[in-house]
PDB file of C-alpha atoms and ligand atoms in Angstrom:
ATOM      1  CA  MET A   1      44.685 -57.144-150.989  1.00  0.00           C
ATOM      2  CA  SER A   2      44.062 -54.583-148.314  1.00  0.00           C
ATOM      3  CA  GLY A   3      45.889 -54.688-145.007  1.00  0.00           C
ATOM      4  CA  VAL A   4      42.745 -55.460-143.079  1.00  0.00           C
ATOM      5  CA  LEU A   5      41.664 -58.360-145.285  1.00  0.00           C
ATOM      6  CA  SER A   6      45.037 -60.052-145.230  1.00  0.00           C
ATOM      7  CA  GLU A   7      44.955 -60.380-141.440  1.00  0.00           C
ATOM      8  CA  LEU A   8      41.606 -62.141-141.269  1.00  0.00           C
ATOM      9  CA  THR A   9      41.601 -65.836-140.450  1.00  0.00           C
ATOM     10  CA  ILE A  10      38.641 -66.263-142.794  1.00  0.00           C
ATOM     11  CA  THR A  11      40.672 -65.321-145.872  1.00  0.00           C
ATOM     12  CA  ARG A  12      41.795 -68.025-148.280  1.00  0.00           C
ATOM     13  CA  SER A  13      45.425 -67.396-147.466  1.00  0.00           C
ATOM     14  CA  ASN A  14      44.796 -68.465-143.870  1.00  0.00           C
ATOM     15  CA  TRP A  15      42.521 -71.387-144.715  1.00  0.00           C
ATOM     16  CA  LEU A  16      44.802 -73.520-146.780  1.00  0.00           C
ATOM     17  CA  GLU A  17      42.378 -76.340-147.526  1.00  0.00           C
ATOM     18  CA  TYR A  18      40.237 -73.919-149.524  1.00  0.00           C
ATOM     19  CA  ARG A  19      42.973 -71.998-151.304  1.00  0.00           C
ATOM     20  CA  ASP A  20      43.758 -74.056-154.366  1.00  0.00           C
ATOM     21  CA  PRO A  21      41.682 -74.888-156.298  1.00  0.00           C
ATOM     22  CA  GLU A  22      39.150 -72.315-155.143  1.00  0.00           C
ATOM     23  CA  THR A  23      36.760 -74.592-153.325  1.00  0.00           C
ATOM     24  CA  THR A  24      34.092 -73.260-151.025  1.00  0.00           C
ATOM     25  CA  ARG A  25      33.417 -74.313-147.470  1.00  0.00           C
ATOM     26  CA  GLU A  26      30.108 -76.139-147.316  1.00  0.00           C
ATOM     27  CA  VAL A  27      27.854 -74.827-144.595  1.00  0.00           C
ATOM     28  CA  VAL A  28      25.225 -77.397-143.688  1.00  0.00           C
ATOM     29  CA  VAL A  29      21.875 -76.045-142.476  1.00  0.00           C
ATOM     30  CA  ALA A  30      19.259 -78.583-141.387  1.00  0.00           C
ATOM     31  CA  GLY A  31      20.937 -81.156-143.598  1.00  0.00           C
ATOM     32  CA  VAL A  32      21.161 -78.832-146.620  1.00  0.00           C
ATOM     33  CA  PRO A  33      24.703 -78.022-147.803  1.00  0.00           C
ATOM     34  CA  ILE A  34      25.219 -74.419-148.926  1.00  0.00           C
ATOM     35  CA  GLY A  35      28.337 -73.693-150.968  1.00  0.00           C
ATOM     36  CA  GLY A  36      28.339 -76.679-153.316  1.00  0.00           C
ATOM     37  CA  VAL A  37      27.808 -76.781-157.074  1.00  0.00           C
ATOM     38  CA  HIS A  38      24.028 -76.473-156.820  1.00  0.00           C
ATOM     39  CA  PRO A  39      22.541 -73.206-155.579  1.00  0.00           C
ATOM     40  CA  VAL A  40      20.310 -73.338-152.514  1.00  0.00           C
ATOM     41  CA  VAL A  41      17.143 -71.266-152.296  1.00  0.00           C
ATOM     42  CA  ILE A  42      15.992 -70.145-148.843  1.00  0.00           C
ATOM     43  CA  ALA A  43      12.461 -68.776-149.114  1.00  0.00           C
ATOM     44  CA  GLY A  44       9.488 -67.692-147.069  1.00  0.00           C
ATOM     45  CA  PRO A  45       7.590 -64.658-145.863  1.00  0.00           C
ATOM     46  CA  CYS A  46       9.280 -61.445-144.808  1.00  0.00           C
ATOM     47  CA  ALA A  47       7.786 -61.663-141.326  1.00  0.00           C
ATOM     48  CA  VAL A  48       5.968 -64.341-139.395  1.00  0.00           C
ATOM     49  CA  GLU A  49       2.531 -62.708-139.087  1.00  0.00           C
ATOM     50  CA  SER A  50       0.362 -65.691-138.131  1.00  0.00           C
ATOM     51  CA  TYR A  51       0.450 -69.489-138.159  1.00  0.00           C
ATOM     52  CA  GLU A  52      -1.808 -69.679-141.236  1.00  0.00           C
ATOM     53  CA  GLN A  53       0.186 -67.106-143.203  1.00  0.00           C
ATOM     54  CA  THR A  54       3.528 -68.749-142.399  1.00  0.00           C
ATOM     55  CA  LEU A  55       2.230 -72.242-143.151  1.00  0.00           C
ATOM     56  CA  SER A  56       0.800 -71.052-146.459  1.00  0.00           C
ATOM     57  CA  ALA A  57       4.167 -69.607-147.520  1.00  0.00           C
ATOM     58  CA  ALA A  58       6.051 -72.644-146.213  1.00  0.00           C
ATOM     59  CA  ARG A  59       3.850 -75.020-148.200  1.00  0.00           C
ATOM     60  CA  ALA A  60       4.599 -73.006-151.344  1.00  0.00           C
ATOM     61  CA  VAL A  61       8.314 -73.262-150.571  1.00  0.00           C
ATOM     62  CA  ALA A  62       8.155 -77.018-149.992  1.00  0.00           C
ATOM     63  CA  ALA A  63       6.009 -77.564-153.112  1.00  0.00           C
ATOM     64  CA  ALA A  64       8.598 -75.697-155.190  1.00  0.00           C
ATOM     65  CA  GLY A  65      11.310 -78.033-153.914  1.00  0.00           C
ATOM     66  CA  GLY A  66      12.725 -75.778-151.179  1.00  0.00           C
ATOM     67  CA  ARG A  67      14.066 -77.200-147.939  1.00  0.00           C
ATOM     68  CA  LEU A  68      14.787 -74.039-145.952  1.00  0.00           C
ATOM     69  CA  LEU A  69      12.209 -71.536-144.708  1.00  0.00           C
ATOM     70  CA  ARG A  70      12.967 -67.898-143.994  1.00  0.00           C
ATOM     71  CA  GLY A  71      10.751 -65.624-141.870  1.00  0.00           C
ATOM     72  CA  GLY A  72      11.348 -63.009-139.213  1.00  0.00           C
ATOM     73  CA  ALA A  73       9.912 -63.225-135.713  1.00  0.00           C
ATOM     74  CA  PHE A  74      11.929 -60.168-134.668  1.00  0.00           C
ATOM     75  CA  LYS A  75      11.840 -57.563-137.423  1.00  0.00           C
ATOM     76  CA  PRO A  76      14.182 -54.601-137.886  1.00  0.00           C
ATOM     77  CA  ARG A  77      11.818 -51.761-138.825  1.00  0.00           C
ATOM     78  CA  THR A  78      12.773 -48.212-139.690  1.00  0.00           C
ATOM     79  CA  SER A  79       9.839 -46.767-137.777  1.00  0.00           C
ATOM     80  CA  PRO A  80       9.186 -47.767-134.181  1.00  0.00           C
ATOM     81  CA  TYR A  81       5.462 -47.606-135.009  1.00  0.00           C
ATOM     82  CA  SER A  82       5.670 -50.305-137.698  1.00  0.00           C
ATOM     83  CA  PHE A  83       4.914 -53.965-136.952  1.00  0.00           C
ATOM     84  CA  GLN A  84       7.953 -55.279-135.098  1.00  0.00           C
ATOM     85  CA  GLY A  85       7.262 -58.993-135.534  1.00  0.00           C
ATOM     86  CA  LEU A  86       5.497 -61.405-133.192  1.00  0.00           C
ATOM     87  CA  GLY A  87       8.649 -62.059-131.166  1.00  0.00           C
ATOM     88  CA  SER A  88       8.559 -65.247-129.093  1.00  0.00           C
ATOM     89  CA  GLU A  89       5.143 -66.174-130.482  1.00  0.00           C
ATOM     90  CA  GLY A  90       6.690 -65.940-133.949  1.00  0.00           C
ATOM     91  CA  LEU A  91       9.366 -68.419-132.900  1.00  0.00           C
ATOM     92  CA  GLU A  92       6.691 -70.840-131.730  1.00  0.00           C
ATOM     93  CA  ILE A  93       4.935 -70.494-135.074  1.00  0.00           C
ATOM     94  CA  LEU A  94       8.178 -71.184-136.914  1.00  0.00           C
ATOM     95  CA  ARG A  95       8.715 -74.315-134.834  1.00  0.00           C
ATOM     96  CA  ALA A  96       5.191 -75.536-135.530  1.00  0.00           C
ATOM     97  CA  VAL A  97       5.435 -74.819-139.267  1.00  0.00           C
ATOM     98  CA  SER A  98       8.819 -76.498-139.452  1.00  0.00           C
ATOM     99  CA  ARG A  99       7.371 -79.610-137.778  1.00  0.00           C
ATOM    100  CA  GLU A 100       4.454 -79.563-140.190  1.00  0.00           C
ATOM    101  CA  THR A 101       6.482 -79.117-143.386  1.00  0.00           C
ATOM    102  CA  GLY A 102       9.927 -80.522-142.545  1.00  0.00           C
ATOM    103  CA  LEU A 103      11.599 -77.261-143.613  1.00  0.00           C
ATOM    104  CA  GLY A 104      14.648 -75.956-141.762  1.00  0.00           C
ATOM    105  CA  VAL A 105      14.304 -72.493-140.189  1.00  0.00           C
ATOM    106  CA  VAL A 106      16.349 -69.379-140.976  1.00  0.00           C
ATOM    107  CA  THR A 107      15.363 -66.440-138.796  1.00  0.00           C
ATOM    108  CA  GLU A 108      16.835 -63.144-137.676  1.00  0.00           C
ATOM    109  CA  VAL A 109      18.224 -62.268-134.283  1.00  0.00           C
ATOM    110  CA  GLN A 110      18.698 -58.584-133.478  1.00  0.00           C
ATOM    111  CA  ASP A 111      19.234 -58.481-129.756  1.00  0.00           C
ATOM    112  CA  PRO A 112      22.344 -60.015-128.173  1.00  0.00           C
ATOM    113  CA  ARG A 113      20.230 -60.925-125.122  1.00  0.00           C
ATOM    114  CA  LEU A 114      17.919 -63.051-127.258  1.00  0.00           C
ATOM    115  CA  VAL A 115      20.504 -65.066-129.184  1.00  0.00           C
ATOM    116  CA  GLU A 116      20.087 -68.175-127.078  1.00  0.00           C
ATOM    117  CA  ARG A 117      16.318 -68.063-127.298  1.00  0.00           C
ATOM    118  CA  VAL A 118      16.266 -67.554-131.081  1.00  0.00           C
ATOM    119  CA  ALA A 119      18.917 -70.270-131.522  1.00  0.00           C
ATOM    120  CA  GLU A 120      16.578 -72.819-129.889  1.00  0.00           C
ATOM    121  CA  THR A 121      14.286 -72.432-132.902  1.00  0.00           C
ATOM    122  CA  ALA A 122      16.642 -71.432-135.706  1.00  0.00           C
ATOM    123  CA  ASP A 123      18.637 -73.909-137.757  1.00  0.00           C
ATOM    124  CA  MET A 124      20.464 -70.822-139.016  1.00  0.00           C
ATOM    125  CA  LEU A 125      20.627 -67.404-137.368  1.00  0.00           C
ATOM    126  CA  GLN A 126      20.294 -64.386-139.618  1.00  0.00           C
ATOM    127  CA  VAL A 127      22.195 -61.228-138.798  1.00  0.00           C
ATOM    128  CA  GLY A 128      20.485 -58.492-140.760  1.00  0.00           C
ATOM    129  CA  SER A 129      21.854 -55.649-142.802  1.00  0.00           C
ATOM    130  CA  ARG A 130      21.288 -53.088-140.064  1.00  0.00           C
ATOM    131  CA  SER A 131      22.965 -55.328-137.498  1.00  0.00           C
ATOM    132  CA  MET A 132      26.065 -56.191-139.499  1.00  0.00           C
ATOM    133  CA  GLN A 133      28.214 -53.984-137.314  1.00  0.00           C
ATOM    134  CA  ASN A 134      26.425 -54.616-134.031  1.00  0.00           C
ATOM    135  CA  PHE A 135      29.565 -56.062-132.506  1.00  0.00           C
ATOM    136  CA  PRO A 136      28.089 -57.333-129.219  1.00  0.00           C
ATOM    137  CA  LEU A 137      25.442 -59.159-131.296  1.00  0.00           C
ATOM    138  CA  LEU A 138      28.116 -60.696-133.511  1.00  0.00           C
ATOM    139  CA  VAL A 139      30.017 -61.930-130.462  1.00  0.00           C
ATOM    140  CA  GLU A 140      26.914 -63.568-128.959  1.00  0.00           C
ATOM    141  CA  ALA A 141      25.757 -64.989-132.289  1.00  0.00           C
ATOM    142  CA  GLY A 142      29.214 -66.428-132.922  1.00  0.00           C
ATOM    143  CA  ARG A 143      28.928 -68.395-129.665  1.00  0.00           C
ATOM    144  CA  ALA A 144      25.473 -69.819-130.351  1.00  0.00           C
ATOM    145  CA  GLY A 145      26.559 -73.009-132.091  1.00  0.00           C
ATOM    146  CA  ARG A 146      24.418 -72.311-135.161  1.00  0.00           C
ATOM    147  CA  PRO A 147      25.382 -71.478-138.745  1.00  0.00           C
ATOM    148  CA  ILE A 148      24.980 -67.766-139.447  1.00  0.00           C
ATOM    149  CA  LEU A 149      23.642 -65.889-142.439  1.00  0.00           C
ATOM    150  CA  LEU A 150      25.484 -62.582-142.391  1.00  0.00           C
ATOM    151  CA  LYS A 151      23.871 -59.927-144.541  1.00  0.00           C
ATOM    152  CA  ARG A 152      25.987 -57.106-145.876  1.00  0.00           C
ATOM    153  CA  GLY A 153      25.164 -53.723-144.426  1.00  0.00           C
ATOM    154  CA  PHE A 154      23.553 -51.711-147.210  1.00  0.00           C
ATOM    155  CA  SER A 155      26.487 -49.352-147.343  1.00  0.00           C
ATOM    156  CA  ALA A 156      29.225 -51.612-145.991  1.00  0.00           C
ATOM    157  CA  THR A 157      32.479 -52.185-147.820  1.00  0.00           C
ATOM    158  CA  LEU A 158      33.835 -55.653-148.496  1.00  0.00           C
ATOM    159  CA  ASP A 159      36.382 -55.129-145.701  1.00  0.00           C
ATOM    160  CA  GLU A 160      33.683 -54.183-143.218  1.00  0.00           C
ATOM    161  CA  TRP A 161      31.579 -57.181-144.214  1.00  0.00           C
ATOM    162  CA  LEU A 162      34.456 -59.603-143.839  1.00  0.00           C
ATOM    163  CA  CYS A 163      35.529 -58.057-140.549  1.00  0.00           C
ATOM    164  CA  ALA A 164      31.979 -58.644-139.304  1.00  0.00           C
ATOM    165  CA  ALA A 165      32.361 -62.293-140.348  1.00  0.00           C
ATOM    166  CA  GLU A 166      35.629 -62.337-138.467  1.00  0.00           C
ATOM    167  CA  TYR A 167      33.842 -61.325-135.255  1.00  0.00           C
ATOM    168  CA  LEU A 168      31.793 -64.518-135.666  1.00  0.00           C
ATOM    169  CA  ALA A 169      34.820 -66.618-136.538  1.00  0.00           C
ATOM    170  CA  ARG A 170      36.724 -65.380-133.481  1.00  0.00           C
ATOM    171  CA  GLU A 171      33.979 -66.821-131.292  1.00  0.00           C
ATOM    172  CA  GLY A 172      34.312 -70.193-132.981  1.00  0.00           C
ATOM    173  CA  CYS A 173      31.655 -69.923-135.686  1.00  0.00           C
ATOM    174  CA  LEU A 174      33.103 -70.829-139.067  1.00  0.00           C
ATOM    175  CA  ASP A 175      29.791 -71.849-140.590  1.00  0.00           C
ATOM    176  CA  ILE A 176      29.052 -68.454-142.050  1.00  0.00           C
ATOM    177  CA  VAL A 177      27.164 -67.691-145.250  1.00  0.00           C
ATOM    178  CA  LEU A 178      27.555 -64.172-146.614  1.00  0.00           C
ATOM    179  CA  CYS A 179      24.466 -62.554-148.131  1.00  0.00           C
ATOM    180  CA  GLU A 180      24.517 -59.596-150.523  1.00  0.00           C
ATOM    181  CA  ARG A 181      21.179 -57.806-150.062  1.00  0.00           C
ATOM    182  CA  GLY A 182      21.616 -54.675-152.143  1.00  0.00           C
ATOM    183  CA  VAL A 183      23.079 -51.272-151.576  1.00  0.00           C
ATOM    184  CA  ARG A 184      21.189 -48.099-150.685  1.00  0.00           C
ATOM    185  CA  ARG A 185      20.004 -45.958-153.587  1.00  0.00           C
ATOM    186  CA  SER A 186      19.365 -42.279-153.467  1.00  0.00           C
ATOM    187  CA  ALA A 187      15.764 -42.604-154.709  1.00  0.00           C
ATOM    188  CA  TYR A 188      14.260 -43.803-151.455  1.00  0.00           C
ATOM    189  CA  TRP A 189      10.819 -45.125-152.157  1.00  0.00           C
ATOM    190  CA  ASN A 190       9.899 -48.706-151.591  1.00  0.00           C
ATOM    191  CA  GLU A 191      10.486 -50.271-154.995  1.00  0.00           C
ATOM    192  CA  ALA A 192      13.776 -48.457-155.509  1.00  0.00           C
ATOM    193  CA  ARG A 193      15.295 -48.576-152.057  1.00  0.00           C
ATOM    194  CA  SER A 194      18.262 -50.675-153.023  1.00  0.00           C
ATOM    195  CA  GLU A 195      20.159 -52.164-155.900  1.00  0.00           C
ATOM    196  CA  LEU A 196      21.737 -55.614-156.029  1.00  0.00           C
ATOM    197  CA  ASP A 197      25.512 -55.192-156.046  1.00  0.00           C
ATOM    198  CA  LEU A 198      26.485 -58.070-158.299  1.00  0.00           C
ATOM    199  CA  ASP A 199      30.056 -56.833-158.384  1.00  0.00           C
ATOM    200  CA  VAL A 200      30.695 -57.732-154.756  1.00  0.00           C
ATOM    201  CA  ILE A 201      29.873 -61.438-155.166  1.00  0.00           C
ATOM    202  CA  GLY A 202      33.045 -62.358-157.072  1.00  0.00           C
ATOM    203  CA  PRO A 203      35.429 -60.419-154.783  1.00  0.00           C
ATOM    204  CA  ALA A 204      33.743 -61.858-151.673  1.00  0.00           C
ATOM    205  CA  ARG A 205      34.135 -65.373-153.039  1.00  0.00           C
ATOM    206  CA  ARG A 206      37.749 -64.808-153.978  1.00  0.00           C
ATOM    207  CA  ALA A 207      38.609 -63.230-150.635  1.00  0.00           C
ATOM    208  CA  THR A 208      37.217 -66.039-148.505  1.00  0.00           C
ATOM    209  CA  PRO A 209      36.020 -69.642-148.860  1.00  0.00           C
ATOM    210  CA  LEU A 210      32.671 -68.764-147.283  1.00  0.00           C
ATOM    211  CA  PRO A 211      29.594 -69.314-149.445  1.00  0.00           C
ATOM    212  CA  VAL A 212      27.971 -66.144-150.774  1.00  0.00           C
ATOM    213  CA  ILE A 213      24.273 -65.886-151.567  1.00  0.00           C
ATOM    214  CA  GLY A 214      22.113 -63.069-152.943  1.00  0.00           C
ATOM    215  CA  ASP A 215      18.884 -61.541-151.653  1.00  0.00           C
ATOM    216  CA  PRO A 216      17.024 -60.238-154.717  1.00  0.00           C
ATOM    217  CA  SER A 217      13.937 -59.394-152.636  1.00  0.00           C
ATOM    218  CA  HIS A 218      15.391 -56.661-150.452  1.00  0.00           C
ATOM    219  CA  ALA A 219      17.772 -55.667-153.246  1.00  0.00           C
ATOM    220  CA  THR A 220      14.926 -54.842-155.622  1.00  0.00           C
ATOM    221  CA  GLY A 221      12.005 -54.230-153.275  1.00  0.00           C
ATOM    222  CA  ASP A 222       9.713 -55.190-156.152  1.00  0.00           C
ATOM    223  CA  TRP A 223       8.256 -58.657-156.822  1.00  0.00           C
ATOM    224  CA  ARG A 224       8.302 -57.934-160.566  1.00  0.00           C
ATOM    225  CA  ARG A 225      12.098 -57.617-160.557  1.00  0.00           C
ATOM    226  CA  VAL A 226      12.969 -60.498-158.243  1.00  0.00           C
ATOM    227  CA  GLU A 227      13.106 -63.268-160.843  1.00  0.00           C
ATOM    228  CA  ALA A 228      15.510 -61.440-163.157  1.00  0.00           C
ATOM    229  CA  ALA A 229      17.683 -60.356-160.235  1.00  0.00           C
ATOM    230  CA  SER A 230      17.759 -63.955-158.951  1.00  0.00           C
ATOM    231  CA  LEU A 231      19.112 -65.267-162.227  1.00  0.00           C
ATOM    232  CA  GLU A 232      21.671 -62.471-162.393  1.00  0.00           C
ATOM    233  CA  ALA A 233      22.879 -63.210-158.868  1.00  0.00           C
ATOM    234  CA  LEU A 234      23.349 -66.877-159.740  1.00  0.00           C
ATOM    235  CA  ARG A 235      25.150 -66.036-162.973  1.00  0.00           C
ATOM    236  CA  ALA A 236      27.434 -63.728-160.971  1.00  0.00           C
ATOM    237  CA  GLY A 237      28.465 -66.673-158.813  1.00  0.00           C
ATOM    238  CA  ALA A 238      26.061 -66.690-155.871  1.00  0.00           C
ATOM    239  CA  HIS A 239      25.758 -70.067-154.129  1.00  0.00           C
ATOM    240  CA  GLY A 240      22.113 -69.464-153.461  1.00  0.00           C
ATOM    241  CA  LEU A 241      19.273 -67.027-152.924  1.00  0.00           C
ATOM    242  CA  LEU A 242      17.194 -65.644-150.080  1.00  0.00           C
ATOM    243  CA  ILE A 243      13.729 -64.943-151.428  1.00  0.00           C
ATOM    244  CA  GLU A 244      10.550 -63.504-149.965  1.00  0.00           C
ATOM    245  CA  VAL A 245       7.320 -65.228-150.903  1.00  0.00           C
ATOM    246  CA  LEU A 246       3.776 -63.917-150.953  1.00  0.00           C
ATOM    247  CA  PRO A 247       1.809 -66.496-148.938  1.00  0.00           C
ATOM    248  CA  PRO A 248      -0.792 -67.867-151.406  1.00  0.00           C
ATOM    249  CA  SER A 249      -3.494 -67.529-148.743  1.00  0.00           C
ATOM    250  CA  MET A 250      -2.961 -63.741-148.441  1.00  0.00           C
ATOM    251  CA  GLU A 251      -3.623 -60.600-150.416  1.00  0.00           C
ATOM    252  CA  ARG A 252      -0.507 -58.522-150.876  1.00  0.00           C
ATOM    253  CA  ALA A 253      -2.217 -55.474-149.358  1.00  0.00           C
ATOM    254  CA  ASP A 254      -2.907 -57.359-146.115  1.00  0.00           C
ATOM    255  CA  LEU A 255       0.740 -58.101-145.346  1.00  0.00           C
ATOM    256  CA  ARG A 256       2.234 -56.085-142.513  1.00  0.00           C
ATOM    257  CA  CYS A 257       5.819 -56.207-143.726  1.00  0.00           C
ATOM    258  CA  ASP A 258       7.404 -55.697-147.183  1.00  0.00           C
ATOM    259  CA  PRO A 259       4.165 -56.363-149.100  1.00  0.00           C
ATOM    260  CA  LEU A 260       5.563 -55.353-152.483  1.00  0.00           C
ATOM    261  CA  GLN A 261       8.442 -57.767-152.804  1.00  0.00           C
ATOM    262  CA  GLY A 262       7.120 -61.263-152.127  1.00  0.00           C
ATOM    263  CA  VAL A 263       7.001 -63.405-155.270  1.00  0.00           C
ATOM    264  CA  SER A 264       4.060 -65.635-156.152  1.00  0.00           C
ATOM    265  CA  ALA A 265       4.289 -69.399-155.768  1.00  0.00           C
ATOM    266  CA  ASP A 266       4.550 -69.678-159.566  1.00  0.00           C
ATOM    267  CA  THR A 267       7.479 -67.301-159.761  1.00  0.00           C
ATOM    268  CA  LEU A 268       9.181 -69.082-156.887  1.00  0.00           C
ATOM    269  CA  GLN A 269       8.725 -72.368-158.722  1.00  0.00           C
ATOM    270  CA  ARG A 270      10.358 -70.940-161.869  1.00  0.00           C
ATOM    271  CA  ILE A 271      13.313 -69.603-159.872  1.00  0.00           C
ATOM    272  CA  MET A 272      13.699 -72.948-158.085  1.00  0.00           C
ATOM    273  CA  ASP A 273      13.546 -74.846-161.375  1.00  0.00           C
ATOM    274  CA  PHE A 274      16.255 -72.615-162.787  1.00  0.00           C
ATOM    275  CA  ALA A 275      18.391 -73.042-159.660  1.00  0.00           C
ATOM    276  CA  ARG A 276      18.000 -76.823-159.658  1.00  0.00           C
ATOM    277  CA  ASP A 277      19.472 -77.121-163.159  1.00  0.00           C
ATOM    278  CA  PHE A 278      22.131 -74.471-162.615  1.00  0.00           C
ATOM    279  CA  ARG A 279      25.720 -75.059-161.595  1.00  0.00           C
ATOM    280  CA  VAL A 280      27.379 -72.337-159.555  1.00  0.00           C
ATOM    281  CA  PRO A 281      30.022 -70.796-161.854  1.00  0.00           C
ATOM    282  CA  GLU A 282      33.525 -69.653-160.998  1.00  0.00           C
ATOM    283  CA  PRO A 283      33.420 -66.155-159.543  1.00  0.00           C
ATOM    284  CA  ARG A 284      33.561 -63.385-162.107  1.00  0.00           C
ATOM    285  CA  GLY A 285      36.576 -61.177-162.641  1.00  0.00           C
ATOM    286  CA  ASP A 286      40.315 -61.588-162.760  1.00  0.00           C
ATOM    287  CA  GLY A 287      41.036 -62.235-159.108  1.00  0.00           C
ATOM    288  CA  ALA A 288      41.903 -58.675-158.116  1.00  0.00           C
ATOM    289  CA  ILE A 289      40.249 -57.873-154.829  1.00  0.00           C
ATOM    290  CA  ALA A 290      38.362 -54.620-154.438  1.00  0.00           C
ATOM    291  CA  ALA A 291      41.043 -52.114-155.353  1.00  0.00           C
ATOM    292  CA  GLY A 292      41.413 -49.396-152.753  1.00  0.00           C
ATOM    293  CA  ALA A 293      39.550 -51.377-150.113  1.00  0.00           C
ATOM    294  CA  ASP A 294      41.974 -50.328-147.359  1.00  0.00           C
ATOM    295  CA  SER A 295      40.155 -48.798-144.455  1.00  0.00           C
TER     296      SER A 295
HETATM  297  C1  LIG B   1      15.211 -59.658-143.878  1.00  0.00           C
HETATM  298  O1  LIG B   1      15.818 -60.422-144.644  1.00  0.00           O
HETATM  299  O2  LIG B   1      14.247 -60.016-143.208  1.00  0.00           O
HETATM  300  C2  LIG B   1      15.662 -58.253-143.736  1.00  0.00           C
HETATM  301  C3  LIG B   1      15.122 -57.437-142.841  1.00  0.00           C
HETATM  302  O3  LIG B   1      16.610 -57.905-144.606  1.00  0.00           O
HETATM  303  P1  LIG B   1      17.773 -56.787-144.483  1.00  0.00           P
HETATM  304  O4  LIG B   1      18.417 -56.973-143.146  1.00  0.00           O
HETATM  305  O5  LIG B   1      18.680 -57.141-145.618  1.00  0.00           O
HETATM  306  O6  LIG B   1      17.112 -55.466-144.661  1.00  0.00           O
HETATM  307 MN1  LIG B   2      11.585 -58.206-145.789  1.00  0.00          MN
END
């Protein structure tokens, strides 16, 4: 184990109740435990674009058996000219849709100054891939009193990811779910932006008792590949999935954010059915943690 990892309080060696056997800390989000034997699917649109669009996606999620809705009100966009999300109006929409459907809300916070405001709506705060090493954000998010979904930076090492989790833990937040969302590929067009790094799921689970989920949507960037990637992530030991859904009321071409990766309601249903009957396996590999991870 690398020097950095061994010092973290979130490693198994420092959290004796989870060391032996290798149990996982259950993180409860809006009454839904993440980290148990059954995988949890968090699903919804990429961005909150309107009440109707969000409700349409949320109804598909609820109909498929989901209990947690994802959707960004504040969106991290590469170009400053792209749709940035509806902001506070998006939060209001999420609250209304949550009331209407009973789904818990998972939504991203990017700005340390907005943590409190986003936390009023979110049952779980998402810290996105680009924000994984925004340390002031991690400090504020760790103080918010909400569980946190911490996505791995798309080129972050396991050490860097866990150190980011440690920033949250130092502020008193131990209800952290790690999310592998794919690593950057050299062919940078939409459908091939990233690749799901299945090999990090086992080491992350062995290094810490925190639940680890996979995001096959951003990892593939292609709705046609999301189902296969979902099953692979679960077989690799993920405790759940974060999935983008095409709202049934919308045409793909009319979406303002990540139009190519949302799965149809039918595909979501198949993934959910698979997840419901699946038991999270022991993490893959022999227990050796990321050789050469010292940094
Ligand atoms: C998202 O899940 O909405 C998102 C922007 O993902 P990532 O941070 O992984 O790119
Ligand atoms: Mn997206």
